[in-house]
Short mmCIF file of C-alpha atoms in Angstrom, two decimals:
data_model
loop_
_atom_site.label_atom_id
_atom_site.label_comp_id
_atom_site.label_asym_id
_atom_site.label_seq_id
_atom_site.Cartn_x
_atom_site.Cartn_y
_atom_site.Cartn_z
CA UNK A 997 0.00 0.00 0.00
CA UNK A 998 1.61 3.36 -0.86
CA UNK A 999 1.07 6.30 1.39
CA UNK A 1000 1.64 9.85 0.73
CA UNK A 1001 1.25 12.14 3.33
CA UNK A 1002 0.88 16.07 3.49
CA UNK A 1003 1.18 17.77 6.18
CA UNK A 1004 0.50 21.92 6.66
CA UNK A 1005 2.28 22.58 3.41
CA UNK A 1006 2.42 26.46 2.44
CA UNK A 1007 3.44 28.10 -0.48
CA UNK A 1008 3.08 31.90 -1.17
CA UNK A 1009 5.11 33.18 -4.78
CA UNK A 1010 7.28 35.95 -4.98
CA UNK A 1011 4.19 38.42 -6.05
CA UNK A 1012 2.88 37.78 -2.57
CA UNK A 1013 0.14 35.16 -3.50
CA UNK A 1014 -0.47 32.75 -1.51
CA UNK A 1015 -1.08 29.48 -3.39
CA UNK A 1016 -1.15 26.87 -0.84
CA UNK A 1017 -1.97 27.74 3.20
CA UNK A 1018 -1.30 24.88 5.69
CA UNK A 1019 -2.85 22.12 3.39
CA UNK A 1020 -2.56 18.55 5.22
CA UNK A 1021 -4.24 15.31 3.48
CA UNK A 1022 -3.34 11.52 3.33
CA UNK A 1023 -4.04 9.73 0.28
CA UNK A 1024 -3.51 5.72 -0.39
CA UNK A 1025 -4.14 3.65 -3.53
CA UNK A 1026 -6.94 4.35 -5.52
CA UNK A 1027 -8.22 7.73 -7.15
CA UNK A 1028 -8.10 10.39 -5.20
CA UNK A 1029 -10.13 13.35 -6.50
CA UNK A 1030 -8.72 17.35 -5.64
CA UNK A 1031 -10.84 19.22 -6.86
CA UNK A 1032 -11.47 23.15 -6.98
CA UNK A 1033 -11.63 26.04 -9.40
CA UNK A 1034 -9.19 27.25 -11.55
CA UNK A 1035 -6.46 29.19 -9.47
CA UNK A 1036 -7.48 27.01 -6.71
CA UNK A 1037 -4.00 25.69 -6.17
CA UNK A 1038 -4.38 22.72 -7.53
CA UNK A 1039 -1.28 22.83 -10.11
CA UNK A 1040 0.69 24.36 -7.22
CA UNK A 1041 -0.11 21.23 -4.94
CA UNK A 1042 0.48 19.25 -8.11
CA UNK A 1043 4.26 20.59 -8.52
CA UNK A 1044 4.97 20.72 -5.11
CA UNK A 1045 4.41 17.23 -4.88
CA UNK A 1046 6.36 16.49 -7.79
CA UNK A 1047 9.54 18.20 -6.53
CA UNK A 1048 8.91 21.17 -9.27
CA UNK A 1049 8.94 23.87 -6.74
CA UNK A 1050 9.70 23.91 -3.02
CA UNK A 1051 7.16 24.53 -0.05
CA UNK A 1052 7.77 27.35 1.99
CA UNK A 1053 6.62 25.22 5.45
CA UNK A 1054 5.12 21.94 6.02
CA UNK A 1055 6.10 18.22 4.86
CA UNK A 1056 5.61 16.03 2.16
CA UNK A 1057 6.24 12.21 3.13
CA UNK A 1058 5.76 9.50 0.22
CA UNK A 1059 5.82 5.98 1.88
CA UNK A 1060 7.78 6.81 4.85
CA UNK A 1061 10.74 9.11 2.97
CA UNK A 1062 10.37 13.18 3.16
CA UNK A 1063 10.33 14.13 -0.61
CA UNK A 1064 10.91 17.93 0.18
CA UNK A 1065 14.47 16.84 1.82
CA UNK A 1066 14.69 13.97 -0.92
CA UNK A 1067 12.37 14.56 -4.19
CA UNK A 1068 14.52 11.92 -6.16
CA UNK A 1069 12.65 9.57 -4.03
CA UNK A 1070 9.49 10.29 -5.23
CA UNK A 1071 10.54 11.21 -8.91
CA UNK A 1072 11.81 7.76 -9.35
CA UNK A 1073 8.16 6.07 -8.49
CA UNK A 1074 6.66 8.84 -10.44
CA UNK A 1075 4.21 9.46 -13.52
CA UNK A 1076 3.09 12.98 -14.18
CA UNK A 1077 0.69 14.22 -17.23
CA UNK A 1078 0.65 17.77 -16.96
CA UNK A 1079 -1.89 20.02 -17.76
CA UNK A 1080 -0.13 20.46 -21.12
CA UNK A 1081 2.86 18.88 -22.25
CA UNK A 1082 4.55 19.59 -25.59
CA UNK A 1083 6.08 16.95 -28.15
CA UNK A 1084 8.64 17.04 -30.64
CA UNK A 1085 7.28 17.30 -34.10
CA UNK A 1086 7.82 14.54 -36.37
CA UNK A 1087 8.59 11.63 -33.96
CA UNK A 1088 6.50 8.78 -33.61
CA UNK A 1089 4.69 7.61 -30.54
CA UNK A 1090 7.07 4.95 -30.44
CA UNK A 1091 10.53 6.48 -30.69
CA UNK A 1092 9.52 9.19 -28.20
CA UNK A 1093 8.16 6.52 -25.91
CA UNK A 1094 11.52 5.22 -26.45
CA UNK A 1095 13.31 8.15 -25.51
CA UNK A 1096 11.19 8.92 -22.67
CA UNK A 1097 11.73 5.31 -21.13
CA UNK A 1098 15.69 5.81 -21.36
CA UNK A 1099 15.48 9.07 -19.64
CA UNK A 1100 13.31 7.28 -16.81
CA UNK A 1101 16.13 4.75 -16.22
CA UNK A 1102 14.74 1.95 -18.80
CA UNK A 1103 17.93 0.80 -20.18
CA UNK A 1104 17.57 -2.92 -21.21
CA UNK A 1105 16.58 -2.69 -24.65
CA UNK A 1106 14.45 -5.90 -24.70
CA UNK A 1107 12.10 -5.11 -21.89
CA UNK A 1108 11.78 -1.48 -22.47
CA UNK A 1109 10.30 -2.73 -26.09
CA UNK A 1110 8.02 -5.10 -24.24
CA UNK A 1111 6.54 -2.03 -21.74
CA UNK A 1112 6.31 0.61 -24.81
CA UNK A 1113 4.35 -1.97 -26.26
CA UNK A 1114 2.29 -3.12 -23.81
CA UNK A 1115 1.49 0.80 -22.49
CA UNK A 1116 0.37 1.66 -26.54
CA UNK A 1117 -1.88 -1.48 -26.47
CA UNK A 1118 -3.35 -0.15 -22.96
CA UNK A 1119 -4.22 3.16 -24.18
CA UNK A 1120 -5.30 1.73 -27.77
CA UNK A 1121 -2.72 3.73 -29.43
CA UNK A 1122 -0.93 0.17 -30.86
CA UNK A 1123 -2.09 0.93 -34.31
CA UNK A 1124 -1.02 4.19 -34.77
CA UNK A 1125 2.52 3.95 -32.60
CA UNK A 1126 4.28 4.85 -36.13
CA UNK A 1127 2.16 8.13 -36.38
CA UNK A 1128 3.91 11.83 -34.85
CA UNK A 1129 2.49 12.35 -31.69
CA UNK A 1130 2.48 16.16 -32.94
CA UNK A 1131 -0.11 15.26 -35.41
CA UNK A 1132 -2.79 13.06 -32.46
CA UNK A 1133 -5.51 14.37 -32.06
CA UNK A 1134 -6.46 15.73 -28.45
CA UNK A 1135 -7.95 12.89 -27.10
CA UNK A 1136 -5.10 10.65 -28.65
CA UNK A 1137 -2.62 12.93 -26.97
CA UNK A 1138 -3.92 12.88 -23.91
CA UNK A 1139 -3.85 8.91 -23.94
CA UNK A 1140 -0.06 9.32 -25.27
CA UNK A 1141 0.35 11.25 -21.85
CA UNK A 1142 -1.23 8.38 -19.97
CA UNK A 1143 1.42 5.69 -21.64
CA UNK A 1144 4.27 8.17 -20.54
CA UNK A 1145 3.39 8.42 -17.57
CA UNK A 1146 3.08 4.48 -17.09
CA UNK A 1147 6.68 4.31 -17.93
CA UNK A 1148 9.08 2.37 -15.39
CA UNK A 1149 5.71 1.35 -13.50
CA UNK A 1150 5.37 4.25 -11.03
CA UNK A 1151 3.81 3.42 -7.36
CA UNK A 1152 2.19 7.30 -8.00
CA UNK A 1153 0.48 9.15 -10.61
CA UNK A 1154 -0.66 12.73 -10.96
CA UNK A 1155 -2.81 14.19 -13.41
CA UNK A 1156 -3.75 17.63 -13.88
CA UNK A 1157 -6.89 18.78 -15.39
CA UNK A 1158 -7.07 15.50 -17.86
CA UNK A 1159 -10.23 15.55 -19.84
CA UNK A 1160 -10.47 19.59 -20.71
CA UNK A 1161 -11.29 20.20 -24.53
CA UNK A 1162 -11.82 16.56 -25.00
CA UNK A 1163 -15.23 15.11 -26.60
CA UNK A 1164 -17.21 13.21 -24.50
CA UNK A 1165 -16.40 9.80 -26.18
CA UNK A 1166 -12.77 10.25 -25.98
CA UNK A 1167 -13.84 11.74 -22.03
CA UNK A 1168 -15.47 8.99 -21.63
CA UNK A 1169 -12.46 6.30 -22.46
CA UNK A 1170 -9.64 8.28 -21.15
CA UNK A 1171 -11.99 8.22 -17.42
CA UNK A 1172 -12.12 4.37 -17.70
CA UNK A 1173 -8.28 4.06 -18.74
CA UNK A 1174 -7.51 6.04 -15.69
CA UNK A 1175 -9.81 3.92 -13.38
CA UNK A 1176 -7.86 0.47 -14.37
CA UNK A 1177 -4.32 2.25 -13.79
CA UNK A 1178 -5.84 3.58 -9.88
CA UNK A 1179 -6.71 0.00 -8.47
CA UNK A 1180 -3.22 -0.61 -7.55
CA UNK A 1181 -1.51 2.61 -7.14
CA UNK A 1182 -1.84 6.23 -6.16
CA UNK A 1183 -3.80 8.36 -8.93
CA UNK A 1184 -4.33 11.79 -8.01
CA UNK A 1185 -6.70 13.45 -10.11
CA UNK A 1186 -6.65 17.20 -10.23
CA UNK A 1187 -9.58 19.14 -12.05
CA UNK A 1188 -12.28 21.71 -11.68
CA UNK A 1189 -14.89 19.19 -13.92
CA UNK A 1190 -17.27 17.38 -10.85
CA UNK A 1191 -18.32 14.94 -12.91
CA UNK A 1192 -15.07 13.40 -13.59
CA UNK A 1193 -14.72 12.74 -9.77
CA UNK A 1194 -18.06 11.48 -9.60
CA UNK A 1195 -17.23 8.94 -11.91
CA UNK A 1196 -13.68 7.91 -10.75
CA UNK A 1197 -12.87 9.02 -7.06
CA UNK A 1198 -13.02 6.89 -3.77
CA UNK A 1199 -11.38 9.71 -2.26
CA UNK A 1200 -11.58 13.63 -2.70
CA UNK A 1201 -10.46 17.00 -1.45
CA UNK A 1202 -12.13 20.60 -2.40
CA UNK A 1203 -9.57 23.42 -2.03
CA UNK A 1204 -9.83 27.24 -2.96
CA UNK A 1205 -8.11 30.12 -2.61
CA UNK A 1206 -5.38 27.76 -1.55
CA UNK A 1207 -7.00 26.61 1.28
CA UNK A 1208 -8.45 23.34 2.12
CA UNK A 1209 -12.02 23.39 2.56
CA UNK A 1210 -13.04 19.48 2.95
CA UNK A 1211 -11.74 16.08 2.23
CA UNK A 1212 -13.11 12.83 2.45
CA UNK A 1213 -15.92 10.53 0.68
CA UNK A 1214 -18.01 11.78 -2.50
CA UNK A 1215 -20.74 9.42 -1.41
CA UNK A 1216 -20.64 10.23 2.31
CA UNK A 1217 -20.30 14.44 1.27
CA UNK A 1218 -23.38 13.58 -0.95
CA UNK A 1219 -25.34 11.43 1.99
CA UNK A 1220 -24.98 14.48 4.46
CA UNK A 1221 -26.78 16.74 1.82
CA UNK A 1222 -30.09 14.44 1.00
CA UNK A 1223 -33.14 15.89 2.15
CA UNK A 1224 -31.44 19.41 2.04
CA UNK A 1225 -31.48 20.18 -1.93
CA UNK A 1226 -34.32 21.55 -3.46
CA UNK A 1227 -35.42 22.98 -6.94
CA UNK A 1228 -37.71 25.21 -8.31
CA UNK A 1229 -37.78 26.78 -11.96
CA UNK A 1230 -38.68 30.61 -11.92
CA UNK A 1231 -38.67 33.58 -14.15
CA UNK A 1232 -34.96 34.30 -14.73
CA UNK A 1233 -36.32 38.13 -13.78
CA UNK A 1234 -36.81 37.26 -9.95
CA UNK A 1235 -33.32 35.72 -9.54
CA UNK A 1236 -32.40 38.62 -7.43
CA UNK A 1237 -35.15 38.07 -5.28
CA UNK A 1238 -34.56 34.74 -4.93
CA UNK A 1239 -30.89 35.06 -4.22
CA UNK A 1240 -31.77 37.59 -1.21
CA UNK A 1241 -34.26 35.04 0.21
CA UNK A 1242 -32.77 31.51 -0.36
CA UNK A 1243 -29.11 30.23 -0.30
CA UNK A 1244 -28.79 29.28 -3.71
CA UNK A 1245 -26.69 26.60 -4.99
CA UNK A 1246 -27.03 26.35 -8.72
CA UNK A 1247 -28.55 27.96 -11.77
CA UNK A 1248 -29.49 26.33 -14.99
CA UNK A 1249 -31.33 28.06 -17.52
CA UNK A 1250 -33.13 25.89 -20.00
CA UNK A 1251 -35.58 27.61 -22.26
CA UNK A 1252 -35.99 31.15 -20.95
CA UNK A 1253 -36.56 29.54 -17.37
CA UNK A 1254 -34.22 29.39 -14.33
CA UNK A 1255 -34.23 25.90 -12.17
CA UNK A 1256 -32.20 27.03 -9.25
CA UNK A 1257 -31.02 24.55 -6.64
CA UNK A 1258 -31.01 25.82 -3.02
CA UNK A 1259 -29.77 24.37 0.52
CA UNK A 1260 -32.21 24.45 3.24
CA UNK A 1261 -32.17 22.30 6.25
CA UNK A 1262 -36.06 22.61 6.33
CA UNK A 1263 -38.81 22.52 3.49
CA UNK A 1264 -38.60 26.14 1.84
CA UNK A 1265 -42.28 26.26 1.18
CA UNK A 1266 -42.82 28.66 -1.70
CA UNK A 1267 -43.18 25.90 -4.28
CA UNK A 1268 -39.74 24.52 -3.91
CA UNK A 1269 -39.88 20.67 -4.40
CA UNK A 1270 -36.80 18.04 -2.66
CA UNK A 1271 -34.58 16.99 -5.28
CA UNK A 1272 -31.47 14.19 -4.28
CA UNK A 1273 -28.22 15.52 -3.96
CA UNK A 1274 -25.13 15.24 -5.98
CA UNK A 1275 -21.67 16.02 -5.81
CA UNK A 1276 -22.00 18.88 -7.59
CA UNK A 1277 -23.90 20.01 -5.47
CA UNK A 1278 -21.46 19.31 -2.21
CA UNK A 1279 -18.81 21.10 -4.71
CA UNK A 1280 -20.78 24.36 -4.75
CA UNK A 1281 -22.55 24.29 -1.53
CA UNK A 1282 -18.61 24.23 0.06
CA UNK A 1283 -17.65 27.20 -2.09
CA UNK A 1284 -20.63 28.99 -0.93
CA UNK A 1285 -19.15 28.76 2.57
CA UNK A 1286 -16.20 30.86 2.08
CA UNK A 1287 -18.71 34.18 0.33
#
């Protein structure tokens, strides 16, 4: 079982920012979802992890080593797909595969042929491994980053932001590639799209403003919410009212009508029906608490 453990880690940047504030979290094997919105300080967690930047306080143990004193530790048991990663034009998915694997330490020739292989079977990309990665399309490339990432057979795996700007079939497979690779390892998902975490995540954080605002179970976050959703479609006019009267969770306009979603611990009256929770739902009701 791997273990990585963080403990009050802090970062603020040299424009006075502060990305990260006191952040702790333990996550074991499986998928573990961090979720947030954009400038959250979820890449910052990301490369802090990774060794890219230093914290300014706290700790960062991977299975019983401090990575911030020693980041080789963790960079040798390491895959990372960043939230974009550039190729060399004109090389195929199998020579830079090849490349990457000798950079990572690969060095017999035989076995390094037999993972490249195996990892472009995995993410279906066998059939075109003499193709330029430069030309894949996004989904393709995204899978690409998946097989790079499998490389040397890391005990951890981050991936930040994953399935933007892909179509929901490609989505859809990436999701279920990444679920097969987190049964046995560490896969820490990073991404402001619930859904994704929904689908994948046995484990999840929300952080904003670099601060961590709850972490735990999607089903047990979504449990502790039932019977205190409810929706009602109005007159887009009287949102203002609305949002003066009720504690509003969502908006979705369909046809010239608003359904709103608001929290209330009791029934709101006022034509408001109870509608089950989800985990979107749990995702903005937290952010609400910090306005």
């Amino acid at each position: 079982m791997n273990s990585l453990k963080i403990k009050n880690l802090t970062k603020t940047y040299a424009n006075g920012v502060q990305a990260l504030s006191n952040i702790s979290l333990e996550i074991e094997n499986g998928m573990f979802g961090l979720l947030g919105p954009n400038g959250a300080g979820k890449s910052t967690l990301m490369k802090t992890i990774v060794g890219l930047q230093q914290p300014d306080q706290g700790s960062l143990n991977f299975n019983d080593t401090d990575i911030v004193e020693n980041p080789t530790f963790i960079k040798t048991q390491l895959g990372y797909l960043p939230q974009d990663f550039g190729v060399y034009p004109n090389i195929s998915a199998y020579d830079l595969l090849n490349h990457l694997a000798i950079l990572k330490g690969l060095n017999n020739p035989i076995t390094r042929k037999e993972q490249i292989l195996a990892l472009l079977e995995k993410t279906n990309l066998i059939d075109h491994k003499s193709k330029a990665v430069s030309t894949y399309s996004g989904g393709m490339r995204q899978r690409f980053g998946v097989a790079q990432s499998l490389l040397g057979n890391p005990s951890i795996i981050i991936v930040d932001e994953p399935t933007a700007g892909l179509d929901p079939e490609e989505r859809n497979r990436f999701n279920n590639l990444l679920s097969e690779i987190g049964e046995n390892i560490i896969v820490i998902l990073s991404t402001h799209l619930v859904e994704d975490v929904r689908n994948l995540c046995t484990q999840m954080a929300i952080i904003n403003k670099g601060e961590l605002l709850v972490s735990g179970n999607p089903e047990e976050f979504i449990a502790s919410l039932n019977g205190k959703v409810w929706k009602k479609q109005i007159d887009k006019s009287k949102l203002i009212d609305f949002q003066n009267q009720y504690k509003i969770i969502s908006t979705q306009l369909q046809t010239g009508k608003l359904n709103i979603r608001i929290f209330a611990n009791e029934n709101p009256q006022n034509g408001f029906t109870s509608t089950e929770a989800d985990l979107e739902d749990v995702y903005f009701n937290t952010l609400l608490k910090l306005q």
